[in-house]
CSV table of C-alpha atoms in Angstrom, one decimal:
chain,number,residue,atom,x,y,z
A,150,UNK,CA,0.0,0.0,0.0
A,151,UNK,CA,1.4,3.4,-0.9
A,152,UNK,CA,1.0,6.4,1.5
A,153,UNK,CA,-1.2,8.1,-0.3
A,154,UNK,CA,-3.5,4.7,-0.3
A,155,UNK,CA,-2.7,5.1,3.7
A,156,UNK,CA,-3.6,8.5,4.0
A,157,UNK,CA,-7.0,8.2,1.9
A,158,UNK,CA,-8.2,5.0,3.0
A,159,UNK,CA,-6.8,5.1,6.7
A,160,UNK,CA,-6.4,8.5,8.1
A,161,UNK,CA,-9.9,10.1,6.6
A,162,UNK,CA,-11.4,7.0,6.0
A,163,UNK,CA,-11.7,5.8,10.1
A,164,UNK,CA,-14.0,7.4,12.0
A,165,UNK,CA,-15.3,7.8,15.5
A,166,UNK,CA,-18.5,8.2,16.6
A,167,UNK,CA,-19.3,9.2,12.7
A,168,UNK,CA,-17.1,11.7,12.7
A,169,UNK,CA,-13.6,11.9,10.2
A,170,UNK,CA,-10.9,14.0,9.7
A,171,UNK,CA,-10.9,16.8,7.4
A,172,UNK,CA,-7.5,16.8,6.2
A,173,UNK,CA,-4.4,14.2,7.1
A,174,UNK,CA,-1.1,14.0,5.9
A,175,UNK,CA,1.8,12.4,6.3
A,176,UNK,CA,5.8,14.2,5.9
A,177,UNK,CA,9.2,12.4,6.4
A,178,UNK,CA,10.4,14.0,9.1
A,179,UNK,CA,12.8,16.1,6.8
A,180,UNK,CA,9.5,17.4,5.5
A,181,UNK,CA,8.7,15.5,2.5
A,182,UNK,CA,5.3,14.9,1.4
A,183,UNK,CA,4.6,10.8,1.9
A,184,UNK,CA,1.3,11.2,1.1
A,185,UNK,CA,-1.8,14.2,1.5
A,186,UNK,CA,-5.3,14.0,1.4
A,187,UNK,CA,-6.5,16.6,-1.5
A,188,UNK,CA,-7.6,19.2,1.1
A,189,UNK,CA,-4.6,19.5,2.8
A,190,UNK,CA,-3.3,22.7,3.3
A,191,UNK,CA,-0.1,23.4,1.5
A,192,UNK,CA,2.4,23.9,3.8
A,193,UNK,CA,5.6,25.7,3.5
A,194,UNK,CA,8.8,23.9,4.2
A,195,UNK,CA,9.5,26.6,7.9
A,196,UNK,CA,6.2,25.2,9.0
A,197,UNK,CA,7.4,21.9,9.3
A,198,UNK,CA,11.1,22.6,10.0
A,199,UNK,CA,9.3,24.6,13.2
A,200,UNK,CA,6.9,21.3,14.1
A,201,UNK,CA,9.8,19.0,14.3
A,202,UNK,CA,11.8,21.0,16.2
A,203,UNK,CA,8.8,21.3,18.5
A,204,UNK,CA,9.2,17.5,18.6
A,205,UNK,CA,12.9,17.4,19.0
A,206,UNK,CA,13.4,20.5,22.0
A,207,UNK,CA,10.4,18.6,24.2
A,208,UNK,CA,8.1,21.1,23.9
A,209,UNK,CA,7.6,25.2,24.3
A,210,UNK,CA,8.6,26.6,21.2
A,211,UNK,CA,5.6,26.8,19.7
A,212,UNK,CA,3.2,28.0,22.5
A,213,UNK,CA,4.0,31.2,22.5
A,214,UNK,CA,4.0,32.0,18.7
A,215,UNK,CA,1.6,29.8,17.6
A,216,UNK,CA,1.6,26.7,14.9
A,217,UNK,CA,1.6,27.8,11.3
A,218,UNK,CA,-0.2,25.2,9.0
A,219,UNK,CA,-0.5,26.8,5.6
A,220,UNK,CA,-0.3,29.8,6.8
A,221,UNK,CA,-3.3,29.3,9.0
A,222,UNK,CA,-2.3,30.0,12.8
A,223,UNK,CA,-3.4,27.8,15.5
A,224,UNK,CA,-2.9,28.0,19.7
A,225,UNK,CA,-1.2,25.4,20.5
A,226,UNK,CA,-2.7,23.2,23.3
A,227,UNK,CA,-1.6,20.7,25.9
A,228,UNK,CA,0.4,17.7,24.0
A,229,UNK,CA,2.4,15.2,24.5
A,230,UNK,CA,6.3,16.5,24.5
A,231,UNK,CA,8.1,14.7,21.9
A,232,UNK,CA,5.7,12.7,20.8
A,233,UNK,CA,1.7,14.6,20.1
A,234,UNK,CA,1.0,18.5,19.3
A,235,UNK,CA,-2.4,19.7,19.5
A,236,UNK,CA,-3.7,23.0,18.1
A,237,UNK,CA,-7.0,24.6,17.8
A,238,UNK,CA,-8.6,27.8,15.6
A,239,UNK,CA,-11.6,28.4,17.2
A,240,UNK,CA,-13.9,25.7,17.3
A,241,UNK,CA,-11.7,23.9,14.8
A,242,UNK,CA,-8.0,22.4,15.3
A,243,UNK,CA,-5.2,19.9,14.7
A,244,UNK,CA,-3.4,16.6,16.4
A,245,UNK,CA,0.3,16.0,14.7
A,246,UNK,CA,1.4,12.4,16.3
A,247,UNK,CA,5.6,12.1,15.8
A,248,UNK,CA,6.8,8.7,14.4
A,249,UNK,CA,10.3,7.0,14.2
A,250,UNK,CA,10.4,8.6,10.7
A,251,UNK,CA,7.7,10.4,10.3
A,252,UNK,CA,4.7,13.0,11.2
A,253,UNK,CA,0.5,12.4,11.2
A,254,UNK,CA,-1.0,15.6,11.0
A,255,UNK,CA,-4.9,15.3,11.3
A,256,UNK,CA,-7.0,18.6,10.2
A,257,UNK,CA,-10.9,18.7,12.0
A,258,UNK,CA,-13.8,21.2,11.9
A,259,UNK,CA,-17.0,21.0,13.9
A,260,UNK,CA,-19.0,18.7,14.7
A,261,UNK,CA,-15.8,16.5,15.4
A,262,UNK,CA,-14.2,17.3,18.6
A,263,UNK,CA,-10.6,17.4,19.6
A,264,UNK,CA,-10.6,14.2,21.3
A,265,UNK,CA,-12.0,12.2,18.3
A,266,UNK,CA,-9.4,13.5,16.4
A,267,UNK,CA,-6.6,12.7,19.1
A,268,UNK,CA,-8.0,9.1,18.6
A,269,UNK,CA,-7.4,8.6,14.9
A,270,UNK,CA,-4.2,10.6,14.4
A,271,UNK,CA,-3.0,9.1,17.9
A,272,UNK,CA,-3.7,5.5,17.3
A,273,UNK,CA,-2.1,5.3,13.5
A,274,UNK,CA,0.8,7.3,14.9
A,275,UNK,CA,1.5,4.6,17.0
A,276,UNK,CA,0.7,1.6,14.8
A,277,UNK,CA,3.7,3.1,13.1
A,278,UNK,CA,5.9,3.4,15.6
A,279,UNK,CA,5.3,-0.4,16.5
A,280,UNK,CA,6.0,-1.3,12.8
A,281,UNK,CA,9.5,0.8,13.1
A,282,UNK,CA,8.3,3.4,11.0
């Protein structure tokens, strides 16, 4: 299965409680595109140099300045240092789950809620990590 296949059939395809994900992707952690659902915003290259370095320091980078995602800002919320980022705009918001080699990045709107998407980004994330990936 490709990424692409992963990210289309996987990521927005699972749901919880009948709710799915908006947007998903997933970057090597150098930033490359593995795979990106069609709306997907397009991110620039800082954006995701900024997210793993989030990642890599533990945390508290990116709280006070905000997480860029295609130029859309959002306030970043209690995570997981090193290993989940959560954001929200508003009523909307974002879950990025680090890999061994890799980052999830699920996009929601209303009516899904922040913890539905925590579940889907959260539990592929770490399918991946048990496969080594």
């Amino acid at each position: 299965m490709s990424w692409q296949s992963y990210v289309d059939e996987h990521l927005l395809g699972d749901d919880v409680d009948g709710q799915r994900l908006t947007a998903a992707a997933i970057l090597g952690l150098d930033g490359a595109v593995w795979g990106q659902s069609n709306a997907f915003p397009q991110v620039e290259p800082e954006e995701i140099t900024a997210i793993v370095n989030e990642f890599n320091e533990l945390g508290g980078s990116l709280a006070p300045s905000g997480l860029y995602l295609g130029g859309s800002k959002y306030m970043v919320i209690q995570g997981e240092p090193g290993a989940v980022i959560r954001g929200k705009k508003g009523p909307d918001g974002v879950t990025i789950k680090k890999t061994n080699q890799a980052i999830i990045i699920g996009i929601y709107e209303e009516p899904m809620t922040p913890s539905q998407c925590n579940i889907i980004v959260e539990r592929h994330g770490d399918n991946l990590i048990d496969q080594g990936i």
